[in-house]
């Protein structure tokens, strides 16, 4: 089954180019292209895409603020920020807004496709040049999941406590393992204790 991708950019030429690029891979399907962000919430509700690939700066719209608003109303959304500027400030902004990844438009096509697939599988992917900065920056939701993991709760119990899906809990646990460089949930807790991440 193909990964359904929704493209959001205020430049039609960019949208068309991205669509052709992504659909060269049979595992990806572009379900729609949005050039007017004011319609985005309705399109998402209707199509329920697996991945939203959104430009960080659009005419009259800030992609970072839009990402925060969308995630506030629907925690299950998976958003990748796209930018023409490979800038640390934008990357940090994308991370803080809750995006799963930040991709510069000048990155090779295969890197973009690989990022989409990794994010779909539950990873939080950021460029290697900032790995050192991102490693110990846990999102507020990851911190909450971490606290519950430390009490020995199961994924289902954590999902009920935080009112998010079991799949989203699994995504957060995968992200925690990547950031803490460990292989399982027990090691997450042990490493978090060593690093003073548990309250």
Tab-separated table of C-alpha atoms in Angstrom:
chain	number	residue	atom	x	y	z
A	1	UNK	CA	0.000	0.000	0.000
A	2	UNK	CA	1.362	3.386	-1.032
A	3	UNK	CA	2.297	6.128	1.422
A	4	UNK	CA	-0.183	8.970	0.871
A	5	UNK	CA	1.570	12.343	0.737
A	6	UNK	CA	-0.071	15.782	0.774
A	7	UNK	CA	2.028	18.612	-0.695
A	8	UNK	CA	1.694	22.195	0.586
A	9	UNK	CA	3.510	25.058	-1.161
A	10	UNK	CA	2.380	28.413	-2.530
A	11	UNK	CA	4.285	27.872	-5.791
A	12	UNK	CA	2.456	25.675	-8.329
A	13	UNK	CA	5.702	24.943	-10.198
A	14	UNK	CA	7.281	23.598	-6.999
A	15	UNK	CA	4.218	21.440	-6.298
A	16	UNK	CA	4.243	19.962	-9.800
A	17	UNK	CA	7.976	19.264	-9.581
A	18	UNK	CA	7.667	17.587	-6.181
A	19	UNK	CA	4.757	15.455	-7.380
A	20	UNK	CA	6.721	14.148	-10.372
A	21	UNK	CA	9.780	13.548	-8.218
A	22	UNK	CA	7.957	11.651	-5.466
A	23	UNK	CA	5.817	9.537	-7.775
A	24	UNK	CA	8.946	8.163	-9.447
A	25	UNK	CA	8.896	5.906	-6.378
A	26	UNK	CA	6.011	3.429	-6.546
A	27	UNK	CA	5.678	3.399	-2.759
A	28	UNK	CA	4.650	7.073	-2.702
A	29	UNK	CA	1.373	8.576	-3.903
A	30	UNK	CA	0.642	12.318	-3.905
A	31	UNK	CA	-3.032	12.557	-2.910
A	32	UNK	CA	-3.342	16.317	-3.425
A	33	UNK	CA	-1.412	19.569	-3.826
A	34	UNK	CA	-2.404	22.617	-1.761
A	35	UNK	CA	-1.243	26.068	-2.880
A	36	UNK	CA	-3.669	27.989	-0.629
A	37	UNK	CA	-2.971	27.121	3.040
A	38	UNK	CA	-6.361	28.525	4.111
A	39	UNK	CA	-7.948	25.334	2.705
A	40	UNK	CA	-5.416	23.002	4.319
A	41	UNK	CA	-7.388	21.914	7.394
A	42	UNK	CA	-10.376	20.891	5.240
A	43	UNK	CA	-8.186	18.990	2.777
A	44	UNK	CA	-6.460	17.120	5.613
A	45	UNK	CA	-9.800	16.200	7.201
A	46	UNK	CA	-11.070	14.895	3.884
A	47	UNK	CA	-7.999	12.996	2.658
A	48	UNK	CA	-6.284	12.006	5.941
A	49	UNK	CA	-2.795	11.785	4.382
A	50	UNK	CA	-0.010	9.713	5.938
A	51	UNK	CA	2.534	12.515	5.464
A	52	UNK	CA	2.177	16.276	4.984
A	53	UNK	CA	5.138	17.846	3.176
A	54	UNK	CA	4.863	21.597	3.782
A	55	UNK	CA	6.944	24.626	2.815
A	56	UNK	CA	8.203	26.586	5.804
A	57	UNK	CA	7.547	30.030	4.280
A	58	UNK	CA	4.489	30.766	2.120
A	59	UNK	CA	2.939	34.052	1.077
A	60	UNK	CA	0.850	35.252	4.017
A	61	UNK	CA	1.524	32.074	6.004
A	62	UNK	CA	4.231	30.845	8.351
A	63	UNK	CA	4.642	27.094	7.962
A	64	UNK	CA	5.953	26.748	11.520
A	65	UNK	CA	2.908	28.425	13.078
A	66	UNK	CA	0.631	26.452	10.769
A	67	UNK	CA	2.299	23.225	11.899
A	68	UNK	CA	1.739	24.108	15.570
A	69	UNK	CA	-1.933	24.932	14.924
A	70	UNK	CA	-2.548	21.736	12.958
A	71	UNK	CA	-0.888	19.544	15.593
A	72	UNK	CA	-2.810	21.284	18.361
A	73	UNK	CA	-6.080	20.213	16.737
A	74	UNK	CA	-4.832	16.794	15.601
A	75	UNK	CA	-1.884	15.182	17.400
A	76	UNK	CA	-1.809	12.296	14.904
A	77	UNK	CA	-0.648	14.406	11.941
A	78	UNK	CA	2.813	13.698	10.548
A	79	UNK	CA	4.427	16.822	9.080
A	80	UNK	CA	7.742	17.285	7.274
A	81	UNK	CA	8.923	20.868	6.782
A	82	UNK	CA	10.437	21.836	3.432
A	83	UNK	CA	12.604	24.910	2.892
A	84	UNK	CA	14.747	26.564	0.267
A	85	UNK	CA	17.099	27.551	3.087
A	86	UNK	CA	19.262	24.969	4.865
A	87	UNK	CA	19.320	27.112	7.985
A	88	UNK	CA	19.842	26.044	11.618
A	89	UNK	CA	17.206	28.501	12.853
A	90	UNK	CA	14.573	27.078	10.509
A	91	UNK	CA	15.553	23.552	11.492
A	92	UNK	CA	15.260	24.332	15.197
A	93	UNK	CA	11.932	26.041	14.528
A	94	UNK	CA	10.632	22.997	12.666
A	95	UNK	CA	11.722	20.758	15.530
A	96	UNK	CA	10.097	22.952	18.170
A	97	UNK	CA	6.887	23.209	16.140
A	98	UNK	CA	6.517	19.434	16.289
A	99	UNK	CA	7.495	18.541	12.710
A	100	UNK	CA	8.995	15.084	12.234
A	101	UNK	CA	11.698	16.298	9.885
A	102	UNK	CA	13.191	19.264	8.062
A	103	UNK	CA	14.296	18.892	4.448
A	104	UNK	CA	16.121	21.491	2.350
A	105	UNK	CA	14.857	21.792	-1.222
A	106	UNK	CA	18.392	21.386	-2.568
A	107	UNK	CA	18.786	17.924	-1.037
A	108	UNK	CA	19.073	15.034	-3.527
A	109	UNK	CA	15.676	13.485	-4.450
A	110	UNK	CA	16.597	10.113	-2.959
A	111	UNK	CA	17.295	11.758	0.412
A	112	UNK	CA	13.844	13.348	0.421
A	113	UNK	CA	12.200	10.040	-0.489
A	114	UNK	CA	14.229	8.182	2.163
A	115	UNK	CA	13.241	10.792	4.765
A	116	UNK	CA	9.541	10.418	3.929
A	117	UNK	CA	9.771	6.638	4.299
A	118	UNK	CA	11.696	6.851	7.589
A	119	UNK	CA	9.206	9.329	9.036
A	120	UNK	CA	6.299	7.144	7.897
A	121	UNK	CA	7.856	4.228	9.793
A	122	UNK	CA	7.905	6.315	12.972
A	123	UNK	CA	11.267	8.047	13.012
A	124	UNK	CA	11.956	11.698	13.657
A	125	UNK	CA	14.560	12.600	11.044
A	126	UNK	CA	16.735	15.701	11.111
A	127	UNK	CA	19.866	16.464	9.034
A	128	UNK	CA	23.090	14.926	10.298
A	129	UNK	CA	24.803	18.318	10.602
A	130	UNK	CA	22.641	19.159	13.627
A	131	UNK	CA	22.435	15.742	15.260
A	132	UNK	CA	24.476	16.982	18.192
A	133	UNK	CA	21.993	19.782	18.823
A	134	UNK	CA	18.883	17.656	18.435
A	135	UNK	CA	19.916	14.531	20.332
A	136	UNK	CA	18.851	15.713	23.778
A	137	UNK	CA	16.080	18.055	22.743
A	138	UNK	CA	13.013	16.052	23.650
A	139	UNK	CA	9.612	17.350	22.665
A	140	UNK	CA	7.103	17.885	25.474
A	141	UNK	CA	5.165	14.792	24.373
A	142	UNK	CA	8.336	12.674	24.309
A	143	UNK	CA	9.078	13.858	27.847
A	144	UNK	CA	5.597	12.777	28.937
A	145	UNK	CA	5.999	9.361	27.292
A	146	UNK	CA	9.395	9.020	28.981
A	147	UNK	CA	7.902	9.693	32.427
A	148	UNK	CA	5.243	7.018	31.855
A	149	UNK	CA	7.825	4.521	30.536
A	150	UNK	CA	9.745	4.963	33.786
A	151	UNK	CA	6.665	3.790	35.721
A	152	UNK	CA	6.574	0.568	33.692
A	153	UNK	CA	3.351	1.336	31.835
A	154	UNK	CA	2.546	-0.475	28.570
A	155	UNK	CA	2.050	1.322	25.255
A	156	UNK	CA	-1.716	0.935	25.565
A	157	UNK	CA	-1.715	2.344	29.113
A	158	UNK	CA	0.430	5.293	27.985
A	159	UNK	CA	-1.864	5.955	25.011
A	160	UNK	CA	-4.885	6.035	27.326
A	161	UNK	CA	-3.144	8.290	29.853
A	162	UNK	CA	-2.012	10.805	27.213
A	163	UNK	CA	-5.119	10.431	25.022
A	164	UNK	CA	-3.117	9.606	21.901
A	165	UNK	CA	-3.112	6.487	19.712
A	166	UNK	CA	-0.955	3.433	20.420
A	167	UNK	CA	0.791	4.056	17.093
A	168	UNK	CA	1.722	7.590	18.161
A	169	UNK	CA	3.156	6.226	21.426
A	170	UNK	CA	5.255	3.799	19.360
A	171	UNK	CA	6.473	6.725	17.212
A	172	UNK	CA	7.567	8.623	20.335
A	173	UNK	CA	9.352	5.558	21.742
A	174	UNK	CA	11.192	5.051	18.433
A	175	UNK	CA	12.239	8.695	18.516
A	176	UNK	CA	13.423	8.393	22.130
A	177	UNK	CA	15.546	5.361	21.236
A	178	UNK	CA	17.155	7.264	18.366
A	179	UNK	CA	17.889	10.362	20.428
A	180	UNK	CA	19.269	8.419	23.385
A	181	UNK	CA	21.160	5.939	21.166
A	182	UNK	CA	19.610	2.852	22.757
A	183	UNK	CA	17.815	-0.242	21.445
A	184	UNK	CA	14.816	-0.876	23.695
A	185	UNK	CA	12.422	0.719	26.191
A	186	UNK	CA	14.308	-0.538	29.266
A	187	UNK	CA	17.487	1.086	27.975
A	188	UNK	CA	15.540	4.315	27.342
A	189	UNK	CA	14.706	4.531	31.044
A	190	UNK	CA	18.218	3.587	32.193
A	191	UNK	CA	19.877	6.124	29.856
A	192	UNK	CA	17.354	8.816	30.816
A	193	UNK	CA	18.174	8.247	34.501
A	194	UNK	CA	21.920	8.499	33.772
A	195	UNK	CA	21.420	11.737	31.839
A	196	UNK	CA	19.096	13.300	34.409
A	197	UNK	CA	16.127	13.392	32.035
A	198	UNK	CA	13.654	11.851	34.469
A	199	UNK	CA	11.877	14.190	36.866
